Short mmCIF file of C-alpha atoms in Angstrom, two decimals:
data_model
loop_
_atom_site.label_atom_id
_atom_site.label_comp_id
_atom_site.label_asym_id
_atom_site.label_seq_id
_atom_site.Cartn_x
_atom_site.Cartn_y
_atom_site.Cartn_z
CA MET A 309 164.26 10.85 302.84
CA LEU A 310 163.26 10.71 306.70
CA HIS A 311 160.64 7.55 305.84
CA GLU A 312 163.39 5.69 304.43
CA ILE A 313 165.98 6.47 306.71
CA LEU A 314 163.20 5.46 309.53
CA TRP A 315 162.21 2.00 308.02
CA GLN A 316 166.08 0.90 307.36
CA GLN A 317 166.50 1.65 310.89
CA ASN A 318 164.01 -0.48 311.90
CA VAL A 319 163.76 -2.99 309.08
CA ARG A 320 165.32 -5.90 311.29
CA LEU A 321 162.11 -5.72 313.07
CA ALA A 322 159.98 -5.73 310.22
CA GLU A 323 161.66 -9.10 308.86
CA VAL A 324 161.15 -10.43 312.63
CA CYS A 325 156.97 -9.68 311.95
CA LEU A 326 157.49 -11.16 308.72
CA HIS A 327 158.84 -14.33 309.82
CA HIS A 328 156.65 -14.22 312.96
CA PRO A 329 154.37 -17.24 313.47
CA PHE A 330 151.27 -15.49 313.38
CA VAL A 331 152.40 -14.14 309.71
CA ARG A 332 153.72 -17.26 308.41
CA GLY A 333 150.15 -18.54 309.38
CA LEU A 334 148.34 -16.07 307.28
CA ALA A 335 151.08 -16.84 304.27
CA ASP A 336 150.47 -20.34 304.14
CA GLY A 337 146.76 -20.43 305.21
CA THR A 338 147.79 -22.58 308.09
CA LEU A 339 147.02 -19.73 311.35
CA ASP A 340 144.57 -20.96 313.71
CA PRO A 341 141.25 -19.66 313.13
CA GLU A 342 140.77 -18.68 316.84
CA ALA A 343 143.87 -16.61 316.75
CA PHE A 344 142.52 -15.07 313.61
CA ARG A 345 139.31 -14.01 315.53
CA ARG A 346 141.28 -12.84 318.07
CA TYR A 347 143.55 -10.35 315.58
CA VAL A 348 140.09 -9.16 313.97
CA ALA A 349 138.50 -8.13 317.23
CA GLN A 350 141.83 -6.72 318.85
CA ASP A 351 143.02 -4.99 315.40
CA ALA A 352 139.34 -3.42 315.06
CA PHE A 353 139.76 -1.52 318.65
CA PHE A 354 143.41 -0.06 317.32
CA LEU A 355 141.98 1.13 314.21
CA ASN A 356 139.44 2.91 315.79
CA ALA A 357 142.38 4.51 318.00
CA PHE A 358 143.92 4.85 314.99
CA ALA A 359 141.48 6.28 312.99
CA ARG A 360 140.82 9.06 316.06
CA ALA A 361 144.62 10.05 315.76
CA TYR A 362 144.06 11.07 312.12
CA ALA A 363 141.25 12.99 312.59
CA LEU A 364 142.79 15.17 315.76
CA ALA A 365 146.15 15.14 313.83
CA ALA A 366 143.71 16.73 310.80
CA ALA A 367 142.06 19.04 313.19
CA ARG A 368 145.55 20.34 314.32
CA SER A 369 147.05 20.96 310.52
CA GLN A 370 148.25 24.03 309.80
CA ASP A 371 147.98 23.84 305.95
CA GLY A 372 145.26 22.60 303.06
CA LYS A 373 147.71 20.08 301.55
CA THR A 374 148.23 18.21 305.30
CA LEU A 375 144.76 18.70 306.01
CA ILE A 376 143.77 17.06 302.75
CA SER A 377 146.38 14.43 303.51
CA LEU A 378 145.43 13.28 306.67
CA CYS A 379 141.56 13.27 305.51
CA GLU A 380 142.39 10.58 302.67
CA LEU A 381 144.73 8.75 305.32
CA LEU A 382 141.93 8.67 307.61
CA ASN A 383 138.86 7.61 304.75
CA GLY A 384 141.71 4.34 304.46
CA VAL A 385 141.27 3.58 307.94
CA LEU A 386 137.46 3.09 307.98
CA ARG A 387 137.66 1.47 304.65
CA GLU A 388 139.90 -0.96 306.78
CA LEU A 389 137.35 -0.80 309.53
CA GLN A 390 134.70 -1.89 306.91
CA LEU A 391 136.71 -4.91 306.03
CA HIS A 392 137.23 -5.69 309.92
CA THR A 393 133.26 -5.47 310.13
CA GLY A 394 132.97 -7.95 307.61
CA TYR A 395 135.16 -10.47 309.21
CA ALA A 396 133.44 -9.85 312.45
CA LYS A 397 129.93 -10.55 311.13
CA GLU A 398 131.55 -13.87 309.58
CA LEU A 399 133.30 -14.74 312.89
CA LYS A 400 130.62 -13.48 315.15
CA ILE A 401 132.42 -11.07 316.76
CA GLU A 402 130.67 -8.13 318.97
CA LEU A 403 133.49 -5.31 318.03
CA ALA A 404 131.48 -2.78 320.82
CA ARG A 405 132.48 -5.25 323.53
CA VAL A 406 135.93 -6.36 322.97
CA GLN A 407 138.45 -4.96 325.46
CA PRO A 408 141.98 -4.24 324.32
CA TYR A 409 145.31 -7.08 325.30
CA ARG A 410 148.03 -5.13 327.00
CA ALA A 411 150.06 -5.02 323.79
CA VAL A 412 147.07 -3.15 322.39
CA ALA A 413 146.46 -0.95 325.17
CA ALA A 414 150.47 0.12 324.92
CA TYR A 415 150.19 0.63 321.20
CA THR A 416 147.10 2.84 321.53
CA ASP A 417 148.24 4.47 324.40
CA LEU A 418 151.57 5.32 322.26
CA LEU A 419 149.48 7.22 319.66
CA ALA A 420 148.22 9.15 322.41
CA ILE A 421 151.11 10.13 324.02
CA ALA A 422 152.53 11.21 320.60
CA TRP A 423 149.33 13.17 319.89
CA GLN A 424 150.29 14.98 322.95
CA ARG A 425 153.79 16.19 322.04
CA GLY A 426 153.48 17.27 318.32
CA PRO A 427 152.11 16.28 314.61
CA GLY A 428 155.81 14.94 313.55
CA GLU A 429 155.96 12.51 316.72
CA THR A 430 151.96 11.68 316.10
CA ILE A 431 152.70 10.64 312.46
CA ALA A 432 155.98 8.92 313.10
CA ALA A 433 153.79 6.80 315.50
CA MET A 434 151.32 5.81 313.21
CA THR A 435 153.69 5.54 309.87
CA PRO A 436 155.15 2.30 310.83
CA CYS A 437 151.66 0.11 311.13
CA MET A 438 150.61 1.50 307.41
CA ARG A 439 154.42 0.85 306.01
CA LEU A 440 154.70 -2.45 307.43
CA TYR A 441 151.48 -3.74 306.71
CA GLY A 442 152.15 -2.86 303.20
CA TYR A 443 155.55 -4.80 303.16
CA LEU A 444 153.99 -7.81 304.40
CA GLY A 445 151.00 -7.94 302.09
CA THR A 446 153.77 -7.35 299.73
CA GLU A 447 155.42 -10.06 300.51
CA LEU A 448 152.96 -12.88 301.10
CA ALA A 449 151.50 -11.85 297.98
CA LYS A 450 154.29 -13.31 295.91
CA THR A 451 153.72 -16.83 297.37
CA MET A 452 150.04 -17.10 298.33
CA GLY A 453 148.55 -20.22 297.02
CA ALA A 454 145.36 -20.89 295.66
CA GLY A 455 142.60 -21.51 298.67
CA ASN A 456 144.32 -19.67 301.19
CA PRO A 457 141.40 -18.68 304.22
CA TYR A 458 143.57 -15.45 304.59
CA GLN A 459 143.73 -14.11 300.87
CA GLN A 460 141.26 -11.57 301.24
CA TRP A 461 143.95 -9.80 303.60
CA ILE A 462 146.77 -10.34 301.69
CA ALA A 463 145.09 -8.90 298.80
CA THR A 464 143.66 -5.97 301.14
CA TYR A 465 147.65 -5.00 301.93
CA SER A 466 149.31 -5.79 298.88
CA GLY A 467 146.64 -3.47 296.79
CA ALA A 468 147.18 -0.24 294.77
CA ASP A 469 145.00 1.13 297.34
CA PHE A 470 146.76 0.42 300.29
CA GLN A 471 150.24 0.79 298.84
CA ALA A 472 148.97 4.01 297.68
CA LEU A 473 148.27 5.05 301.69
CA VAL A 474 151.77 3.80 302.32
CA THR A 475 153.20 6.27 299.92
CA ARG A 476 150.79 9.23 301.33
CA VAL A 477 151.54 8.80 304.84
CA GLU A 478 155.44 8.66 304.25
CA SER A 479 155.08 11.75 302.23
CA LEU A 480 153.14 13.36 305.10
CA LEU A 481 156.17 12.51 307.37
CA ASP A 482 158.68 13.87 305.51
CA SER A 483 156.77 16.82 305.34
CA ILE A 484 156.16 17.55 308.55
CA ALA A 485 158.38 15.13 310.88
CA GLU A 486 162.11 16.25 311.69
CA ASP A 487 165.01 13.90 311.89
CA THR A 488 164.90 14.09 315.90
CA LEU A 489 165.63 11.20 318.85
CA ALA A 490 161.61 11.71 319.64
CA VAL A 491 160.82 11.06 315.93
CA ARG A 492 163.36 8.23 315.87
CA ASP A 493 162.22 6.71 318.99
CA ALA A 494 157.91 7.03 318.39
CA TYR A 495 158.57 4.94 315.02
CA GLU A 496 160.79 2.26 316.59
CA TYR A 497 158.52 1.61 319.71
CA ALA A 498 155.26 1.67 317.19
CA MET A 499 157.19 -1.21 315.04
CA ARG A 500 158.02 -3.10 318.49
CA CYS A 501 154.27 -2.67 319.23
CA GLU A 502 153.30 -4.26 315.88
CA LEU A 503 155.89 -7.38 316.73
CA ASN A 504 153.90 -7.86 320.35
CA PHE A 505 150.94 -7.12 318.45
CA PHE A 506 151.39 -10.51 316.65
CA SER A 507 152.37 -12.24 319.55
CA ALA A 508 149.69 -11.49 321.81
CA MET A 509 147.63 -12.79 319.14
CA LEU A 510 148.45 -16.46 319.48
CA GLU A 511 147.84 -16.13 323.49
CA PRO A 512 144.22 -16.21 324.35
CA THR A 513 145.12 -14.52 327.73
CA ALA A 514 147.20 -11.97 326.48
#
């Protein structure tokens, strides 16, 4: 299956993300709260672009099954945004005033470019975020200790609801994308954007 081929080609990057200082801080609860605050703000900005990419892809869908899948994935992103809205309220973040870091802008630019090139590349650019977070959530849940302040984050991405969305987007990728160089490049670049995203959260002036 295409989704597994692409994942295996990029699993090294996924493992680098798993061992990234930002992710390890989530895992053991030692992440600087200010880094997490930056993450919530920037990820909410990204997820808004992500939701719009799903909506645009749905508008271009050619069959009912694809439309339903895209709408379900869009609803999943909106639920994820609700989580971030809750975090933002708790952390006193004004999401409407967030300006994207360079790493975040590069990621949203990727979605815009992929949209212009076709649905297969669009989904290839969007799948790594879902698969990677499902992977990170599952791995972090294995060692999460009691009292971890990031327990809700880990529980969300390791939970059955999110894992079902991962399966849904990968099934969609298999059905509408072809194994082309453009699709492979979009997937790999998105994975690199994820890694850069985590790094940027540790740099206040990113």
